[in-house]
Amino acid sequence: MEILAILLQASEAAGLAGIGAGLAAVAAGIGIGRIGGSALEAMARQPEESANLRANMIVAAALVEGAAFFAIVVCLMVVL
Amino acid sequence: MKSALNNFLTLGLLTAFLAATPGKSFSTASEGDTFNAGEMIMHHVADAHEIHLVGDLAIYLPVILWTDNGLKVFSSSEFYHNPVKEEFGGEEILYFDQGEFIMHHEKIYYAAPQDDIAGMEEHPQRKISDMEQNHLTNATPIDLSITKSIFGMFLVIILLVIMFSAAARKYKRNPGKAPSGLQNALEPFILFIRDEVARPSIGRKADRYVPFLLTTFFFVWMSNMLGLIPFLGGFNITGTIAVTAVLSVFVLIITAFSGNKHYWGHIFNPPGVVWPVKLILVPIEIVQVLLKPFVLMVRLTANITAGHIIILAFVSLVLIFGQTSATTAYGVGVGAVAFMVFMFFLELLVAFLQAYVFVLLAALYFGDATHEAHHPA
């Protein structure tokens, strides 16, 4: 309980922005990890479709990363 | 013909380098200051009025200002040769004084009139009115200068015009023959955009949009790549929010003007839903019209800027450790350079990928707008 109080006291906007950026990284990791996982599974089922799957995986990863970058940019704007 | 082009390019490059005037260039730290990594990174990622090459060597770009007294044009060396370090509100700030104008963090302001200077008694020489949240409150002229990003865009434009006019001439001269040379290198990309991106996404009317998609694709790709050349002054063209904003405004305008009845009908009256859901869906759809290009813009800017920031962070790592001793800097430098090289390769991939994603999404939006209705009655 005291730890929480200390954390709340000590955190200013910059600290919370750091936590926000970290959360964005976690979210990007989870999202792209899932995309990569299903892509690899599909490639294991149908190796002849590998090229097609790889292209779509990269596109989907770029889109998910876009969302993560949004959060990063907002956190950066808070800090600066 | 080919050797003439080669000669022209060599001469052009030589002239560009000779135009670089040696002189004191902007540096955030003087001899005694500690190294501020955040400031160095932000300075290198942001736009500037000079192209800082190495040490004291810089290309000073023209400053063009629309003031109340008309157009003023001068070299930015008049700024960068006159740094002013002052104490303001407890902190030390640095700005550049040209006489009539001052520049603080690459923003140009009028020098404060005599009656509007903050702390006038102690600092009669000062040119600042006031500062709020790191922005001066002086009046500003309209800044139309050629900045580093604008100069970079001109370089990309010249490169694209040379590349594609050479390829086009080759096609005209040898109709029906197999492509070769530059033509051969460009053809897979052009066909890729037309056959794998435009035609599947847009359908019948794809060929009307292919010129825009091709131009955007190569412009974004080449701008991204220009920013990855080390020691060239650190261009960050697509990392400038204004550049990507204009590109996404183009996408927005084209989508809006290509929208047919079904497109706007789907936005204001989505078919196949009951009216309570429509109440929620229509505002979302209306916001989406503006939000999709906005996201396009932020995605591109953030990706490219983040890549540059990561590379600069590895550089700062070496410099931070170098403040303790030179040997630690060398040691850290080995690992840092290895990671930096890896990041550069990743950025090469990102440069192409972000251009492709931008154009793919633009094509999908155009496709949405021109999509013919095919709902069952």
GROMACS .gro file of C-alpha atoms in nm:
model
  457
    1MET     CA    1   0.000   0.000   0.000
    2GLU     CA    2   0.278   0.241   0.090
    3ILE     CA    3   0.467   0.142  -0.220
    4LEU     CA    4   0.169   0.244  -0.431
    5ALA     CA    5   0.147   0.578  -0.249
    6ILE     CA    6   0.517   0.641  -0.302
    7LEU     CA    7   0.487   0.549  -0.669
    8LEU     CA    8   0.193   0.783  -0.717
    9GLN     CA    9   0.377   1.064  -0.542
   10ALA     CA   10   0.699   1.018  -0.729
   11SER     CA   11   0.554   0.978  -1.075
   12GLU     CA   12   0.523   1.293  -1.276
   13ALA     CA   13   0.405   1.307  -1.632
   14ALA     CA   14   0.745   1.201  -1.759
   15GLY     CA   15   0.749   0.886  -1.548
   16LEU     CA   16   0.401   0.786  -1.658
   17ALA     CA   17   0.498   0.853  -2.017
   18GLY     CA   18   0.782   0.607  -1.974
   19ILE     CA   19   0.539   0.345  -1.847
   20GLY     CA   20   0.310   0.422  -2.141
   21ALA     CA   21   0.589   0.371  -2.389
   22GLY     CA   22   0.680   0.042  -2.221
   23LEU     CA   23   0.319  -0.073  -2.245
   24ALA     CA   24   0.320   0.015  -2.614
   25ALA     CA   25   0.627  -0.201  -2.663
   26VAL     CA   26   0.457  -0.489  -2.479
   27ALA     CA   27   0.145  -0.451  -2.690
   28ALA     CA   28   0.348  -0.446  -3.012
   29GLY     CA   29   0.536  -0.754  -2.897
   30ILE     CA   30   0.219  -0.947  -2.821
   31GLY     CA   31   0.045  -0.844  -3.143
   32ILE     CA   32   0.333  -0.913  -3.378
   33GLY     CA   33   0.419  -1.230  -3.188
   34ARG     CA   34   0.071  -1.364  -3.256
   35ILE     CA   35   0.094  -1.267  -3.623
   36GLY     CA   36   0.430  -1.438  -3.655
   37GLY     CA   37   0.305  -1.742  -3.469
   38SER     CA   38   0.003  -1.801  -3.690
   39ALA     CA   39   0.212  -1.731  -4.000
   40LEU     CA   40   0.468  -1.994  -3.900
   41GLU     CA   41   0.193  -2.242  -3.820
   42ALA     CA   42   0.037  -2.186  -4.160
   43MET     CA   43   0.375  -2.221  -4.331
   44ALA     CA   44   0.426  -2.550  -4.151
   45ARG     CA   45   0.093  -2.677  -4.282
   46GLN     CA   46   0.151  -2.558  -4.638
   47PRO     CA   47   0.518  -2.495  -4.717
   48GLU     CA   48   0.441  -2.413  -5.080
   49GLU     CA   49   0.247  -2.102  -4.971
   50SER     CA   50   0.545  -1.967  -4.771
   51ALA     CA   51   0.611  -1.665  -4.993
   52ASN     CA   52   0.249  -1.554  -4.991
   53LEU     CA   53   0.222  -1.596  -4.614
   54ARG     CA   54   0.547  -1.411  -4.552
   55ALA     CA   55   0.433  -1.108  -4.753
   56ASN     CA   56   0.099  -1.087  -4.571
   57MET     CA   57   0.265  -1.137  -4.234
   58ILE     CA   58   0.498  -0.843  -4.293
   59VAL     CA   59   0.212  -0.620  -4.402
   60ALA     CA   60   0.004  -0.708  -4.096
   61ALA     CA   61   0.307  -0.656  -3.870
   62ALA     CA   62   0.364  -0.310  -4.018
   63LEU     CA   63   0.004  -0.214  -3.948
   64VAL     CA   64   0.014  -0.338  -3.588
   65GLU     CA   65   0.344  -0.160  -3.536
   66GLY     CA   66   0.174   0.158  -3.659
   67ALA     CA   67  -0.064   0.142  -3.365
   68ALA     CA   68   0.225   0.091  -3.124
   69PHE     CA   69   0.407   0.386  -3.274
   70PHE     CA   70   0.102   0.601  -3.210
   71ALA     CA   71   0.138   0.534  -2.839
   72ILE     CA   72   0.512   0.599  -2.853
   73VAL     CA   73   0.461   0.931  -3.026
   74VAL     CA   74   0.203   1.041  -2.771
   75CYS     CA   75   0.435   0.947  -2.483
   76LEU     CA   76   0.720   1.133  -2.652
   77MET     CA   77   0.501   1.441  -2.688
   78VAL     CA   78   0.421   1.423  -2.317
   79VAL     CA   79   0.789   1.416  -2.228
   80LEU     CA   80   0.898   1.696  -2.458
   81MET     CA   81   2.439   1.060  -7.374
   82LYS     CA   82   2.525   0.844  -7.076
   83SER     CA   83   2.865   1.005  -7.022
   84ALA     CA   84   2.705   1.350  -7.042
   85LEU     CA   85   2.474   1.253  -6.761
   86ASN     CA   86   2.766   1.117  -6.562
   87ASN     CA   87   2.962   1.440  -6.612
   88PHE     CA   88   2.664   1.648  -6.508
   89LEU     CA   89   2.614   1.445  -6.192
   90THR     CA   90   2.981   1.463  -6.096
   91LEU     CA   91   2.992   1.839  -6.157
   92GLY     CA   92   2.672   1.884  -5.962
   93LEU     CA   93   2.802   1.692  -5.663
   94LEU     CA   94   3.133   1.881  -5.668
   95THR     CA   95   2.953   2.214  -5.675
   96ALA     CA   96   2.732   2.108  -5.389
   97PHE     CA   97   3.031   2.023  -5.176
   98LEU     CA   98   3.217   2.341  -5.270
   99ALA     CA   99   2.914   2.544  -5.169
  100ALA     CA  100   2.963   2.424  -4.814
  101THR     CA  101   3.105   2.721  -4.630
  102PRO     CA  102   3.339   2.632  -4.351
  103GLY     CA  103   3.251   2.806  -4.033
  104LYS     CA  104   3.133   2.762  -3.681
  105SER     CA  105   2.831   2.539  -3.689
  106PHE     CA  106   2.570   2.476  -3.430
  107SER     CA  107   2.667   2.254  -3.141
  108THR     CA  108   2.468   2.192  -2.829
  109ALA     CA  109   2.767   2.163  -2.598
  110SER     CA  110   3.074   2.381  -2.556
  111GLU     CA  111   3.399   2.257  -2.405
  112GLY     CA  112   3.283   2.221  -2.047
  113ASP     CA  113   2.923   2.103  -2.085
  114THR     CA  114   2.818   1.747  -2.025
  115PHE     CA  115   2.678   1.557  -2.318
  116ASN     CA  116   2.299   1.574  -2.331
  117ALA     CA  117   2.185   1.272  -2.525
  118GLY     CA  118   1.818   1.371  -2.551
  119GLU     CA  119   1.904   1.711  -2.693
  120MET     CA  120   2.151   1.570  -2.944
  121ILE     CA  121   1.901   1.311  -3.067
  122MET     CA  122   1.615   1.558  -3.099
  123HIS     CA  123   1.839   1.804  -3.280
  124HIS     CA  124   1.949   1.546  -3.534
  125VAL     CA  125   1.599   1.414  -3.594
  126ALA     CA  126   1.437   1.756  -3.641
  127ASP     CA  127   1.450   1.983  -3.943
  128ALA     CA  128   1.719   2.253  -3.960
  129HIS     CA  129   1.820   2.556  -4.163
  130GLU     CA  130   2.166   2.419  -4.238
  131ILE     CA  131   2.309   2.087  -4.350
  132HIS     CA  132   2.573   2.006  -4.091
  133LEU     CA  133   2.829   1.774  -4.250
  134VAL     CA  134   3.139   1.720  -4.038
  135GLY     CA  135   3.272   1.927  -3.749
  136ASP     CA  136   3.277   2.285  -3.868
  137LEU     CA  137   3.172   2.208  -4.225
  138ALA     CA  138   2.812   2.290  -4.307
  139ILE     CA  139   2.600   2.392  -4.602
  140TYR     CA  140   2.408   2.705  -4.503
  141LEU     CA  141   2.069   2.707  -4.668
  142PRO     CA  142   1.886   3.030  -4.761
  143VAL     CA  143   1.644   3.175  -4.509
  144ILE     CA  144   1.338   3.321  -4.680
  145LEU     CA  145   1.102   3.520  -4.460
  146TRP     CA  146   0.781   3.701  -4.545
  147THR     CA  147   0.782   3.991  -4.301
  148ASP     CA  148   0.572   4.304  -4.264
  149ASN     CA  149   0.841   4.481  -4.469
  150GLY     CA  150   0.828   4.232  -4.755
  151LEU     CA  151   1.044   3.937  -4.846
  152LYS     CA  152   1.378   3.897  -4.669
  153VAL     CA  153   1.631   3.646  -4.802
  154PHE     CA  154   1.968   3.578  -4.644
  155SER     CA  155   2.199   3.289  -4.569
  156SER     CA  156   2.139   3.099  -4.250
  157SER     CA  157   2.508   3.147  -4.169
  158GLU     CA  158   2.403   3.489  -4.039
  159PHE     CA  159   2.216   3.295  -3.773
  160TYR     CA  160   2.458   3.015  -3.705
  161HIS     CA  161   2.764   3.239  -3.677
  162ASN     CA  162   2.604   3.441  -3.397
  163PRO     CA  163   2.507   3.215  -3.109
  164VAL     CA  164   2.387   3.379  -2.789
  165LYS     CA  165   2.395   3.191  -2.461
  166GLU     CA  166   2.180   3.347  -2.193
  167GLU     CA  167   2.034   3.267  -1.861
  168PHE     CA  168   1.656   3.272  -1.866
  169GLY     CA  169   1.429   3.164  -1.582
  170GLY     CA  170   1.704   2.970  -1.411
  171GLU     CA  171   1.807   2.772  -1.718
  172GLU     CA  172   2.065   2.847  -1.977
  173ILE     CA  173   1.923   2.880  -2.324
  174LEU     CA  174   2.089   2.913  -2.660
  175TYR     CA  175   1.956   3.111  -2.949
  176PHE     CA  176   2.096   3.269  -3.264
  177ASP     CA  177   2.085   3.641  -3.327
  178GLN     CA  178   2.090   3.779  -3.679
  179GLY     CA  179   2.009   4.134  -3.577
  180GLU     CA  180   1.658   4.173  -3.697
  181PHE     CA  181   1.558   3.813  -3.630
  182ILE     CA  182   1.643   3.551  -3.375
  183MET     CA  183   1.625   3.174  -3.407
  184HIS     CA  184   1.551   2.948  -3.114
  185HIS     CA  185   1.532   2.572  -3.168
  186GLU     CA  186   1.517   2.627  -3.545
  187LYS     CA  187   1.214   2.857  -3.518
  188ILE     CA  188   1.261   3.211  -3.644
  189TYR     CA  189   1.116   3.507  -3.455
  190TYR     CA  190   1.135   3.884  -3.482
  191ALA     CA  191   1.387   4.020  -3.233
  192ALA     CA  192   1.179   4.162  -2.950
  193PRO     CA  193   1.107   4.537  -2.974
  194GLN     CA  194   1.268   4.752  -2.709
  195ASP     CA  195   0.958   4.770  -2.492
  196ASP     CA  196   0.885   4.400  -2.482
  197ILE     CA  197   1.198   4.235  -2.350
  198ALA     CA  198   1.173   3.999  -2.055
  199GLY     CA  199   1.394   4.108  -1.766
  200MET     CA  200   1.497   4.423  -1.950
  201GLU     CA  201   1.683   4.580  -1.661
  202GLU     CA  202   1.942   4.305  -1.623
  203HIS     CA  203   1.959   4.204  -1.987
  204PRO     CA  204   1.931   4.512  -2.209
  205GLN     CA  205   2.087   4.320  -2.499
  206ARG     CA  206   1.828   4.049  -2.491
  207LYS     CA  207   1.598   3.988  -2.783
  208ILE     CA  208   1.341   3.759  -2.621
  209SER     CA  209   0.994   3.871  -2.521
  210ASP     CA  210   0.907   3.578  -2.303
  211MET     CA  211   0.917   3.203  -2.304
  212GLU     CA  212   0.636   2.965  -2.232
  213GLN     CA  213   0.692   2.589  -2.237
  214ASN     CA  214   1.011   2.621  -2.438
  215HIS     CA  215   0.853   2.840  -2.707
  216LEU     CA  216   0.933   3.208  -2.729
  217THR     CA  217   0.641   3.448  -2.737
  218ASN     CA  218   0.806   3.687  -2.983
  219ALA     CA  219   0.616   3.765  -3.298
  220THR     CA  220   0.703   3.543  -3.591
  221PRO     CA  221   0.740   3.620  -3.960
  222ILE     CA  222   0.616   3.366  -4.213
  223ASP     CA  223   0.903   3.123  -4.261
  224LEU     CA  224   0.938   3.009  -4.621
  225SER     CA  225   1.303   2.905  -4.592
  226ILE     CA  226   1.467   2.622  -4.773
  227THR     CA  227   1.529   2.385  -4.485
  228LYS     CA  228   1.720   2.058  -4.479
  229SER     CA  229   1.409   1.853  -4.550
  230ILE     CA  230   1.307   2.076  -4.840
  231PHE     CA  231   1.656   2.053  -4.984
  232GLY     CA  232   1.640   1.676  -4.938
  233MET     CA  233   1.308   1.666  -5.121
  234PHE     CA  234   1.463   1.854  -5.411
  235LEU     CA  235   1.744   1.596  -5.420
  236VAL     CA  236   1.490   1.312  -5.424
  237ILE     CA  237   1.288   1.484  -5.698
  238ILE     CA  238   1.598   1.533  -5.913
  239LEU     CA  239   1.697   1.171  -5.857
  240LEU     CA  240   1.352   1.042  -5.948
  241VAL     CA  241   1.324   1.262  -6.257
  242ILE     CA  242   1.666   1.150  -6.382
  243MET     CA  243   1.599   0.781  -6.312
  244PHE     CA  244   1.255   0.764  -6.466
  245SER     CA  245   1.315   0.985  -6.766
  246ALA     CA  246   1.619   0.771  -6.849
  247ALA     CA  247   1.409   0.455  -6.821
  248ALA     CA  248   1.122   0.608  -7.021
  249ARG     CA  249   1.355   0.712  -7.303
  250LYS     CA  250   1.489   0.358  -7.315
  251TYR     CA  251   1.139   0.219  -7.350
  252LYS     CA  252   1.064   0.462  -7.633
  253ARG     CA  253   1.382   0.385  -7.819
  254ASN     CA  254   1.356   0.006  -7.793
  255PRO     CA  255   0.987  -0.080  -7.808
  256GLY     CA  256   0.911  -0.444  -7.747
  257LYS     CA  257   1.268  -0.535  -7.653
  258ALA     CA  258   1.374  -0.690  -7.324
  259PRO     CA  259   1.460  -0.428  -7.063
  260SER     CA  260   1.819  -0.370  -6.953
  261GLY     CA  261   2.015  -0.160  -6.712
  262LEU     CA  262   1.824   0.094  -6.503
  263GLN     CA  263   1.506   0.010  -6.691
  264ASN     CA  264   1.549  -0.353  -6.586
  265ALA     CA  265   1.599  -0.255  -6.223
  266LEU     CA  266   1.289  -0.035  -6.206
  267GLU     CA  267   1.053  -0.259  -6.401
  268PRO     CA  268   0.987  -0.520  -6.127
  269PHE     CA  269   0.894  -0.247  -5.879
  270ILE     CA  270   0.668  -0.063  -6.122
  271LEU     CA  271   0.494  -0.385  -6.222
  272PHE     CA  272   0.470  -0.489  -5.858
  273ILE     CA  273   0.286  -0.170  -5.765
  274ARG     CA  274   0.059  -0.193  -6.067
  275ASP     CA  275  -0.017  -0.568  -6.060
  276GLU     CA  276   0.005  -0.662  -5.693
  277VAL     CA  277  -0.106  -0.342  -5.521
  278ALA     CA  278  -0.316  -0.124  -5.749
  279ARG     CA  279  -0.509  -0.369  -5.965
  280PRO     CA  280  -0.616  -0.614  -5.692
  281SER     CA  281  -0.719  -0.332  -5.456
  282ILE     CA  282  -0.887  -0.093  -5.697
  283GLY     CA  283  -1.020  -0.320  -5.967
  284ARG     CA  284  -1.132  -0.185  -6.302
  285LYS     CA  285  -1.030   0.180  -6.262
  286ALA     CA  286  -0.686   0.100  -6.119
  287ASP     CA  287  -0.486   0.250  -6.404
  288ARG     CA  288  -0.615   0.600  -6.327
  289TYR     CA  289  -0.452   0.585  -5.983
  290VAL     CA  290  -0.133   0.403  -6.076
  291PRO     CA  291   0.067   0.721  -6.156
  292PHE     CA  292  -0.007   0.868  -5.813
  293LEU     CA  293   0.069   0.539  -5.638
  294LEU     CA  294   0.396   0.492  -5.825
  295THR     CA  295   0.509   0.848  -5.757
  296THR     CA  296   0.423   0.825  -5.389
  297PHE     CA  297   0.590   0.487  -5.355
  298PHE     CA  298   0.920   0.590  -5.509
  299PHE     CA  299   0.919   0.931  -5.341
  300VAL     CA  300   0.863   0.782  -4.995
  301TRP     CA  301   1.110   0.500  -5.055
  302MET     CA  302   1.386   0.726  -5.183
  303SER     CA  303   1.325   0.985  -4.909
  304ASN     CA  304   1.353   0.713  -4.646
  305MET     CA  305   1.672   0.585  -4.804
  306LEU     CA  306   1.826   0.933  -4.824
  307GLY     CA  307   1.791   0.962  -4.448
  308LEU     CA  308   1.993   0.644  -4.403
  309ILE     CA  309   2.310   0.767  -4.573
  310PRO     CA  310   2.553   0.845  -4.291
  311PHE     CA  311   2.763   1.162  -4.287
  312LEU     CA  312   2.541   1.323  -4.550
  313GLY     CA  313   2.391   1.565  -4.299
  314GLY     CA  314   2.125   1.341  -4.150
  315PHE     CA  315   1.821   1.402  -4.367
  316ASN     CA  316   1.488   1.314  -4.212
  317ILE     CA  317   1.248   1.403  -4.493
  318THR     CA  318   0.965   1.160  -4.425
  319GLY     CA  319   1.021   1.207  -4.055
  320THR     CA  320   0.910   1.566  -4.094
  321ILE     CA  321   0.542   1.561  -4.007
  322ALA     CA  322   0.466   1.831  -4.264
  323VAL     CA  323   0.585   1.615  -4.554
  324THR     CA  324   0.381   1.310  -4.456
  325ALA     CA  325   0.086   1.537  -4.377
  326VAL     CA  326   0.085   1.666  -4.734
  327LEU     CA  327   0.107   1.313  -4.872
  328SER     CA  328  -0.186   1.196  -4.664
  329VAL     CA  329  -0.385   1.509  -4.757
  330PHE     CA  330  -0.335   1.407  -5.121
  331VAL     CA  331  -0.470   1.061  -5.036
  332LEU     CA  332  -0.765   1.219  -4.854
  333ILE     CA  333  -0.847   1.451  -5.146
  334ILE     CA  334  -0.824   1.175  -5.405
  335THR     CA  335  -1.037   0.942  -5.194
  336ALA     CA  336  -1.299   1.211  -5.134
  337PHE     CA  337  -1.320   1.312  -5.498
  338SER     CA  338  -1.326   0.951  -5.623
  339GLY     CA  339  -1.596   0.853  -5.381
  340ASN     CA  340  -1.905   0.738  -5.562
  341LYS     CA  341  -2.261   0.719  -5.435
  342HIS     CA  342  -2.208   0.380  -5.275
  343TYR     CA  343  -1.901   0.498  -5.085
  344TRP     CA  344  -2.074   0.794  -4.927
  345GLY     CA  345  -2.390   0.592  -4.886
  346HIS     CA  346  -2.200   0.333  -4.684
  347ILE     CA  347  -2.062   0.604  -4.460
  348PHE     CA  348  -2.382   0.788  -4.384
  349ASN     CA  349  -2.619   0.496  -4.413
  350PRO     CA  350  -2.443   0.163  -4.358
  351PRO     CA  351  -2.656  -0.110  -4.508
  352GLY     CA  352  -2.760  -0.422  -4.327
  353VAL     CA  353  -2.768  -0.285  -3.971
  354VAL     CA  354  -3.055  -0.193  -3.740
  355TRP     CA  355  -3.100   0.173  -3.655
  356PRO     CA  356  -2.949   0.172  -3.300
  357VAL     CA  357  -2.625   0.030  -3.437
  358LYS     CA  358  -2.641   0.286  -3.720
  359LEU     CA  359  -2.650   0.562  -3.457
  360ILE     CA  360  -2.316   0.443  -3.321
  361LEU     CA  361  -2.166   0.347  -3.655
  362VAL     CA  362  -2.226   0.666  -3.854
  363PRO     CA  363  -2.017   0.898  -3.628
  364ILE     CA  364  -1.738   0.640  -3.630
  365GLU     CA  365  -1.751   0.619  -4.008
  366ILE     CA  366  -1.744   0.997  -4.043
  367VAL     CA  367  -1.443   1.021  -3.813
  368GLN     CA  368  -1.276   0.740  -4.010
  369VAL     CA  369  -1.278   0.954  -4.325
  370LEU     CA  370  -1.029   1.189  -4.161
  371LEU     CA  371  -0.867   0.939  -3.929
  372LYS     CA  372  -0.745   0.697  -4.198
  373PRO     CA  373  -0.516   0.950  -4.372
  374PHE     CA  374  -0.410   1.081  -4.028
  375VAL     CA  375  -0.301   0.735  -3.921
  376LEU     CA  376  -0.122   0.694  -4.255
  377MET     CA  377   0.074   1.009  -4.178
  378VAL     CA  378   0.166   0.920  -3.821
  379ARG     CA  379   0.262   0.563  -3.911
  380LEU     CA  380   0.517   0.677  -4.169
  381THR     CA  381   0.662   0.961  -3.963
  382ALA     CA  382   0.686   0.763  -3.642
  383ASN     CA  383   0.846   0.460  -3.809
  384ILE     CA  384   1.119   0.657  -3.982
  385THR     CA  385   1.185   0.892  -3.691
  386ALA     CA  386   1.195   0.604  -3.443
  387GLY     CA  387   1.454   0.425  -3.658
  388HIS     CA  388   1.673   0.733  -3.664
  389ILE     CA  389   1.632   0.782  -3.288
  390ILE     CA  390   1.743   0.424  -3.220
  391ILE     CA  391   2.055   0.464  -3.433
  392LEU     CA  392   2.136   0.797  -3.267
  393ALA     CA  393   2.078   0.639  -2.925
  394PHE     CA  394   2.358   0.390  -2.994
  395VAL     CA  395   2.582   0.681  -3.090
  396SER     CA  396   2.491   0.862  -2.767
  397LEU     CA  397   2.571   0.545  -2.574
  398VAL     CA  398   2.931   0.566  -2.690
  399LEU     CA  399   2.946   0.939  -2.617
  400ILE     CA  400   2.797   0.901  -2.270
  401PHE     CA  401   3.048   0.633  -2.176
  402GLY     CA  402   3.320   0.843  -2.335
  403GLN     CA  403   3.264   1.108  -2.074
  404THR     CA  404   3.408   0.878  -1.808
  405SER     CA  405   3.712   0.763  -2.001
  406ALA     CA  406   3.822   0.701  -2.355
  407THR     CA  407   3.883   0.328  -2.305
  408THR     CA  408   3.527   0.262  -2.193
  409ALA     CA  409   3.411   0.450  -2.501
  410TYR     CA  410   3.618   0.226  -2.728
  411GLY     CA  411   3.490  -0.084  -2.555
  412VAL     CA  412   3.127   0.022  -2.569
  413GLY     CA  413   3.188   0.145  -2.921
  414VAL     CA  414   3.258  -0.204  -3.053
  415GLY     CA  415   2.918  -0.333  -2.942
  416ALA     CA  416   2.741  -0.010  -3.025
  417VAL     CA  417   2.871  -0.004  -3.381
  418ALA     CA  418   2.769  -0.367  -3.429
  419PHE     CA  419   2.415  -0.291  -3.314
  420MET     CA  420   2.413   0.025  -3.521
  421VAL     CA  421   2.501  -0.167  -3.837
  422PHE     CA  422   2.221  -0.414  -3.760
  423MET     CA  423   1.978  -0.126  -3.707
  424PHE     CA  424   2.084   0.029  -4.038
  425PHE     CA  425   2.001  -0.295  -4.218
  426LEU     CA  426   1.666  -0.311  -4.041
  427GLU     CA  427   1.603   0.049  -4.142
  428LEU     CA  428   1.673  -0.042  -4.505
  429LEU     CA  429   1.393  -0.296  -4.480
  430VAL     CA  430   1.168  -0.048  -4.299
  431ALA     CA  431   1.235   0.217  -4.566
  432PHE     CA  432   1.093  -0.010  -4.837
  433LEU     CA  433   0.823  -0.160  -4.617
  434GLN     CA  434   0.678   0.170  -4.499
  435ALA     CA  435   0.665   0.300  -4.855
  436TYR     CA  436   0.487  -0.021  -4.958
  437VAL     CA  437   0.241  -0.005  -4.666
  438PHE     CA  438   0.163   0.362  -4.738
  439VAL     CA  439   0.088   0.289  -5.102
  440LEU     CA  440  -0.100  -0.033  -5.025
  441LEU     CA  441  -0.332   0.143  -4.782
  442ALA     CA  442  -0.380   0.436  -5.020
  443ALA     CA  443  -0.475   0.187  -5.293
  444LEU     CA  444  -0.718   0.014  -5.055
  445TYR     CA  445  -0.882   0.348  -4.970
  446PHE     CA  446  -0.912   0.433  -5.341
  447GLY     CA  447  -1.058   0.090  -5.399
  448ASP     CA  448  -1.312   0.143  -5.124
  449ALA     CA  449  -1.412   0.475  -5.276
  450THR     CA  450  -1.459   0.345  -5.631
  451HIS     CA  451  -1.607   0.011  -5.535
  452GLU     CA  452  -1.920  -0.071  -5.730
  453ALA     CA  453  -2.216  -0.203  -5.538
  454HIS     CA  454  -2.262  -0.576  -5.539
  455HIS     CA  455  -2.506  -0.635  -5.257
  456PRO     CA  456  -2.784  -0.882  -5.306
  457ALA     CA  457  -3.122  -0.711  -5.333
   0.00000   0.00000   0.00000
